[in-house]
PDB file of C-alpha atoms in Angstrom:
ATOM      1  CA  UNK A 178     -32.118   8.103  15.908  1.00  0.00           C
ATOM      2  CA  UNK A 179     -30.057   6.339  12.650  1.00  0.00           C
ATOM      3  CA  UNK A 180     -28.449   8.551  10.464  1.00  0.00           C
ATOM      4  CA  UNK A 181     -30.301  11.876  11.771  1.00  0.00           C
ATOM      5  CA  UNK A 182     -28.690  15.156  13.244  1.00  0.00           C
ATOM      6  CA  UNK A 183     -30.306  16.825  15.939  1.00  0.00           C
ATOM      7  CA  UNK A 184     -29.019  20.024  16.732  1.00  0.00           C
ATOM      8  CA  UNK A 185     -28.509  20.248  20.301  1.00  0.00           C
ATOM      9  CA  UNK A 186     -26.566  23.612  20.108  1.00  0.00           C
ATOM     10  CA  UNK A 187     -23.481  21.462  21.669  1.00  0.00           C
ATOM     11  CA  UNK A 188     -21.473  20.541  18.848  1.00  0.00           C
ATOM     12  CA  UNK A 189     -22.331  17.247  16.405  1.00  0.00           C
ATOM     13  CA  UNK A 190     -24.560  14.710  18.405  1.00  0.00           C
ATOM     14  CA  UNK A 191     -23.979  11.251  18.938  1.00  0.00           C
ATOM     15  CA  UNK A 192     -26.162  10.390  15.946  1.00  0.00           C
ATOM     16  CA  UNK A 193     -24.481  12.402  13.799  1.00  0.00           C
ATOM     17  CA  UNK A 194     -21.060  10.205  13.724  1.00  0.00           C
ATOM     18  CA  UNK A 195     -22.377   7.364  11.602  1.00  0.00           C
ATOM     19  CA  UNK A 196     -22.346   8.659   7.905  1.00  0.00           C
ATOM     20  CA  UNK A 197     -24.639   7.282   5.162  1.00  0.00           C
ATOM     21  CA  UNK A 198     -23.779   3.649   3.645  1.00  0.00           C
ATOM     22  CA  UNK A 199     -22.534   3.558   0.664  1.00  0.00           C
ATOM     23  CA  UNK A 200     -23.723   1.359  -2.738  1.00  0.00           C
ATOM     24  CA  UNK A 201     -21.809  -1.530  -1.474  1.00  0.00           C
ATOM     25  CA  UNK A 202     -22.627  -1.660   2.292  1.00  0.00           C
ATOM     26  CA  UNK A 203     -23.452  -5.028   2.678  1.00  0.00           C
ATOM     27  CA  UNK A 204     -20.048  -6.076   1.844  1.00  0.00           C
ATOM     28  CA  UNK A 205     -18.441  -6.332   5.308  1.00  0.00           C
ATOM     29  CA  UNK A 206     -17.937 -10.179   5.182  1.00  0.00           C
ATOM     30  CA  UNK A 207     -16.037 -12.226   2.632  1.00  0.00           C
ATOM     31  CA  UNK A 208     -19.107 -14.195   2.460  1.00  0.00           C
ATOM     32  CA  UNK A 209     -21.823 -10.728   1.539  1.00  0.00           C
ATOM     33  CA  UNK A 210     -18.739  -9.435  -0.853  1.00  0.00           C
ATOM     34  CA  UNK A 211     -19.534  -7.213  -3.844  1.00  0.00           C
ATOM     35  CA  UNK A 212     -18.162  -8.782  -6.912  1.00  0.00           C
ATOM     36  CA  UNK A 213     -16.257  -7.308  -9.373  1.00  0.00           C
ATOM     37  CA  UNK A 214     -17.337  -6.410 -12.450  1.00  0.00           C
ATOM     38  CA  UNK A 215     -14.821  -5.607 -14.972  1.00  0.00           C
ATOM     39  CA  UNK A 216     -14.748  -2.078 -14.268  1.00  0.00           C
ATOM     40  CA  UNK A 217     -13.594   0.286 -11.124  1.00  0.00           C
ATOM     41  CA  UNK A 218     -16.094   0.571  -8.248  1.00  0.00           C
ATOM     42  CA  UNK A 219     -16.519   4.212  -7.734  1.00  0.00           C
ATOM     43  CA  UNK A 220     -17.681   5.686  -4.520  1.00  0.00           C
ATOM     44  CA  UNK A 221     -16.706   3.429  -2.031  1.00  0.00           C
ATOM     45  CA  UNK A 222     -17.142   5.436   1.790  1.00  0.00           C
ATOM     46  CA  UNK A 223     -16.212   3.920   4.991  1.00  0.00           C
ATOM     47  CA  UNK A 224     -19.332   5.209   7.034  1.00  0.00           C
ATOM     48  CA  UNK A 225     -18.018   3.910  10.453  1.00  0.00           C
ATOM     49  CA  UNK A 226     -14.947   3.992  12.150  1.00  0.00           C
ATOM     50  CA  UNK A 227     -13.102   0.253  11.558  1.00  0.00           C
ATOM     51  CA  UNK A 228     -15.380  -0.238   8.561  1.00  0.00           C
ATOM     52  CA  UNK A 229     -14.037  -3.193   6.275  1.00  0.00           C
ATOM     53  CA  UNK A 230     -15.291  -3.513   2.676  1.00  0.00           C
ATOM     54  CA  UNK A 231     -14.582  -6.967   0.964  1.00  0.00           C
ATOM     55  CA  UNK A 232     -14.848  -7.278  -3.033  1.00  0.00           C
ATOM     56  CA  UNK A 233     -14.379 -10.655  -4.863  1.00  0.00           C
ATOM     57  CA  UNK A 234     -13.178 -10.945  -8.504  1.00  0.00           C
ATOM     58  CA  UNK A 235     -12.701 -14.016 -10.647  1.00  0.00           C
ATOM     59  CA  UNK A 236      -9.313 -14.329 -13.022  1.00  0.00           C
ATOM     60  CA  UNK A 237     -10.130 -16.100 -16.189  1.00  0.00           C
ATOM     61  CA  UNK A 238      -6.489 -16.064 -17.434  1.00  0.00           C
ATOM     62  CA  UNK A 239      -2.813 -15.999 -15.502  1.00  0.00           C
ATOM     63  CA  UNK A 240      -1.830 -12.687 -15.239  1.00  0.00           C
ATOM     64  CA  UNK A 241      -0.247 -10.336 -12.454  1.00  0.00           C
ATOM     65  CA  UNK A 242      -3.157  -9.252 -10.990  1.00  0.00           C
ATOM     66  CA  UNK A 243      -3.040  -5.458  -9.267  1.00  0.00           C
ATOM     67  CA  UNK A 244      -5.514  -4.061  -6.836  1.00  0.00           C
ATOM     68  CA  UNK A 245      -5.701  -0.278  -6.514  1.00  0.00           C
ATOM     69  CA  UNK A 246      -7.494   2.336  -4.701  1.00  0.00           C
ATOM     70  CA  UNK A 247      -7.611   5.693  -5.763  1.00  0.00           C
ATOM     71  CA  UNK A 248      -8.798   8.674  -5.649  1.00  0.00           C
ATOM     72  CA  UNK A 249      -8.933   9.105  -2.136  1.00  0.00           C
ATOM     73  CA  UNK A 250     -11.197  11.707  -0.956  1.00  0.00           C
ATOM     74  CA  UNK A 251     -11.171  13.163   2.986  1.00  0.00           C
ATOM     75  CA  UNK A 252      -8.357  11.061   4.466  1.00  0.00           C
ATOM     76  CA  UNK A 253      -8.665   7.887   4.265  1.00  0.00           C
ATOM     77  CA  UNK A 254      -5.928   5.524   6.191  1.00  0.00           C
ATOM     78  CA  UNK A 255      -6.529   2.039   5.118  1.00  0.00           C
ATOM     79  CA  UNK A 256      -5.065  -1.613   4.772  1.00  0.00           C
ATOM     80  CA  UNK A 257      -5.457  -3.500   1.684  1.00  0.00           C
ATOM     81  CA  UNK A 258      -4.974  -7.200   1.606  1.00  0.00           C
ATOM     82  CA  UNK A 259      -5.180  -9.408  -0.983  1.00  0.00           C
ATOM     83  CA  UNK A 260      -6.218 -13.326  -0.694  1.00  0.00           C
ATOM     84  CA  UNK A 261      -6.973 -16.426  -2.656  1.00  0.00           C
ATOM     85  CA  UNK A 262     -10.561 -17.637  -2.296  1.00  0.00           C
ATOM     86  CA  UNK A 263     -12.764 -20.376  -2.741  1.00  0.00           C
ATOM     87  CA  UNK A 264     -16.043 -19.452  -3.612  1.00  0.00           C
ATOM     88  CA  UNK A 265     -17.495 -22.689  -3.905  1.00  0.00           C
ATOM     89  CA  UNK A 266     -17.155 -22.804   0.436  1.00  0.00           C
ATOM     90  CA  UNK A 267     -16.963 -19.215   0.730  1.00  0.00           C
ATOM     91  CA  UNK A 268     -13.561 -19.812   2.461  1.00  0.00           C
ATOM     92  CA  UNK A 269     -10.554 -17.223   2.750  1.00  0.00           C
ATOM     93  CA  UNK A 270      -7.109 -19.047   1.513  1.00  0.00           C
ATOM     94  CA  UNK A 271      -3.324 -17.537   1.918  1.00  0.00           C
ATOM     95  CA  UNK A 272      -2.805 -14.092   2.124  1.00  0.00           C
ATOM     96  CA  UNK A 273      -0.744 -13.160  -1.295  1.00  0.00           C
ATOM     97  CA  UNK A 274      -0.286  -8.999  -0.144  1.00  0.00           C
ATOM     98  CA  UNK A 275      -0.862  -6.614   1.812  1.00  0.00           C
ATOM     99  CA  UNK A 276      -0.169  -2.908   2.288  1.00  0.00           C
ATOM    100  CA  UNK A 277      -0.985   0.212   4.719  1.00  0.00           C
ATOM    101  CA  UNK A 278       1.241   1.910   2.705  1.00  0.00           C
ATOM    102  CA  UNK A 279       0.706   4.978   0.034  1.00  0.00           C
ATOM    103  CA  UNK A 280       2.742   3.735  -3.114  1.00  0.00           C
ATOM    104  CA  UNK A 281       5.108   7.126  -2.353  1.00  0.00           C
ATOM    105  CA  UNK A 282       5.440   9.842   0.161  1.00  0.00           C
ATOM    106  CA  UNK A 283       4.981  12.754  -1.929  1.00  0.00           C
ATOM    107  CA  UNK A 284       2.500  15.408  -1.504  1.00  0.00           C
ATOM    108  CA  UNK A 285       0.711  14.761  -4.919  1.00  0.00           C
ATOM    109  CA  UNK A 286      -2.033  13.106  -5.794  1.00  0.00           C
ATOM    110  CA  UNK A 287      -0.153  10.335  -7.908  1.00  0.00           C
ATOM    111  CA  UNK A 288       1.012   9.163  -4.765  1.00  0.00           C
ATOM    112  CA  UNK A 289      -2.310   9.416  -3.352  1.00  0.00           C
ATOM    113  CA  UNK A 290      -3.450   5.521  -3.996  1.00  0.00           C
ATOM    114  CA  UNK A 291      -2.994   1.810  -2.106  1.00  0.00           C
ATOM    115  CA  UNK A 292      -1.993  -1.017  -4.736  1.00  0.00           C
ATOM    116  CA  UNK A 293      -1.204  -4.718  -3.787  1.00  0.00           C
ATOM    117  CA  UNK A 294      -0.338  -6.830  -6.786  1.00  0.00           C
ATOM    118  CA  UNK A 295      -0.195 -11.152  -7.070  1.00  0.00           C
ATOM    119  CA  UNK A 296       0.525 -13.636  -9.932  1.00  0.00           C
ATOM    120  CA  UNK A 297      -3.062 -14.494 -10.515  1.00  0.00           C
ATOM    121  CA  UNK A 298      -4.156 -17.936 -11.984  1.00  0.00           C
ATOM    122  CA  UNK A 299      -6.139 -18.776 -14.743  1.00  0.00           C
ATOM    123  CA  UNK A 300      -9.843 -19.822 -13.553  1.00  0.00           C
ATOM    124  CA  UNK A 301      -9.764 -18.688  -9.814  1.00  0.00           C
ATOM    125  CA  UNK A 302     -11.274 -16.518  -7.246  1.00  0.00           C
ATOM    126  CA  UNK A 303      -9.642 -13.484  -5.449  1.00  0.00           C
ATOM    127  CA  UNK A 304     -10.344 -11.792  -2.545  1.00  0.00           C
ATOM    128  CA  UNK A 305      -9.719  -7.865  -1.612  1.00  0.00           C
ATOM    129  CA  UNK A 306     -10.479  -6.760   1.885  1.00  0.00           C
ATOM    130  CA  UNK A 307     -10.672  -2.789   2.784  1.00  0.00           C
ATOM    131  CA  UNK A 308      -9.647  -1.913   5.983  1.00  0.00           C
ATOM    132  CA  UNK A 309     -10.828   1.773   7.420  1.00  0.00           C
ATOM    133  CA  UNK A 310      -7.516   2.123   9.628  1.00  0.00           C
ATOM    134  CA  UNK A 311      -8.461   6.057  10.734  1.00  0.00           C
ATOM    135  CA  UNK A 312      -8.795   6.000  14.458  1.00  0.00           C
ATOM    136  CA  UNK A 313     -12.086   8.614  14.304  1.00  0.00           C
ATOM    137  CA  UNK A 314     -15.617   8.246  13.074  1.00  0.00           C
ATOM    138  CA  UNK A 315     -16.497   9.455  10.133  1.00  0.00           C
ATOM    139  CA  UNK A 316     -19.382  11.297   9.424  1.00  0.00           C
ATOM    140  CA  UNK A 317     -19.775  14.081  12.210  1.00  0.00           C
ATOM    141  CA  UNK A 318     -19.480  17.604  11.996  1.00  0.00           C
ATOM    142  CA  UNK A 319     -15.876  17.685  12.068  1.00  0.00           C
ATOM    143  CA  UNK A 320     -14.816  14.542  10.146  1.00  0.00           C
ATOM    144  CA  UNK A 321     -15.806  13.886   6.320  1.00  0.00           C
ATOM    145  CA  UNK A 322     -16.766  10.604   5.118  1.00  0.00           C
ATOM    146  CA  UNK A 323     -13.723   9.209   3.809  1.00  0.00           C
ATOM    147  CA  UNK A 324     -14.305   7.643   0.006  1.00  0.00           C
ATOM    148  CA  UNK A 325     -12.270   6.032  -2.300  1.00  0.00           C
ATOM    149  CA  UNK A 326     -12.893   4.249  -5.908  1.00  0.00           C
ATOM    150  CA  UNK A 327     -10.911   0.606  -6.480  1.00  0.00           C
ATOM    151  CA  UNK A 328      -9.899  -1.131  -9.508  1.00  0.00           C
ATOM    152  CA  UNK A 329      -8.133  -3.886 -10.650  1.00  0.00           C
ATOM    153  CA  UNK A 330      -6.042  -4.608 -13.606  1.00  0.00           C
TER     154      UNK A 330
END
């Protein structure tokens, strides 16, 4: 009945496990990715389980470019990979980093953020896939959406 709880007295229904889309939704493909904008996406949600959320940025100058998300709200577990694209063919080129990996192990919430970084060049396209890596759905009664905001600098 999409995106609508019915109370069956039984515990969260089956429609209950897909959460709401976020802003971004219909960036699941490399091709339908948001682009970036200069400043941090906020509110970022992976509303089904094995969601992926793609983002595209273009790097007008050489510089190390670093890909964070951050404030992580109601568990995410994700996998960040980084690639060189091509937007004129909307083609994925080498994977430059990766990481399903916290940047430390502490209980704080510095540690609480993904980062892959890459020596950018000047005058090309970038590519930043999201990977929901939770083996749940999100959404139901029991399990929060997980969100997260992503910047890059």
């Amino acid at each position: 009945m999409g995106n609508v709880c019915i109370d069956d007295g039984f515990g969260p229904p089956v429609n209950c496990l897909l959460a709401p889309a976020d802003a971004y939704e219909s960036d699941n493909t490399h091709a339908t990715a948001s682009s970036y904008p200069g400043s941090p996406q906020l509110n970022h949600s992976f509303h089904r389980q094995g969601d992926i959320d793609w983002v595209i940025v273009f790097v007008p100058a050489a510089q190390l470019l670093t890909v964070e998300t951050y404030n992580l709200r109601n568990g995410p577990a994700m996998r960040l990979d980084l690639y060189s694209y091509n937007y004129a063919t909307r083609t994925l080129g080498t994977l430059l980093g990766s990481t399903q990996s916290r940047i430390c192990s502490q209980p704080i919430s510095l540690c609480d953020k993904y980062r892959v970084s890459t020596n950018a060049q000047a005058n090309n396209v970038y590519a930043i896939k999201v990977t929901d890596m939770r083996g749940m759905p999100a959404g139901s009664d029991w399990t929060a959406t997980p969100k997260y905001d992503l910047k890059m600098y």
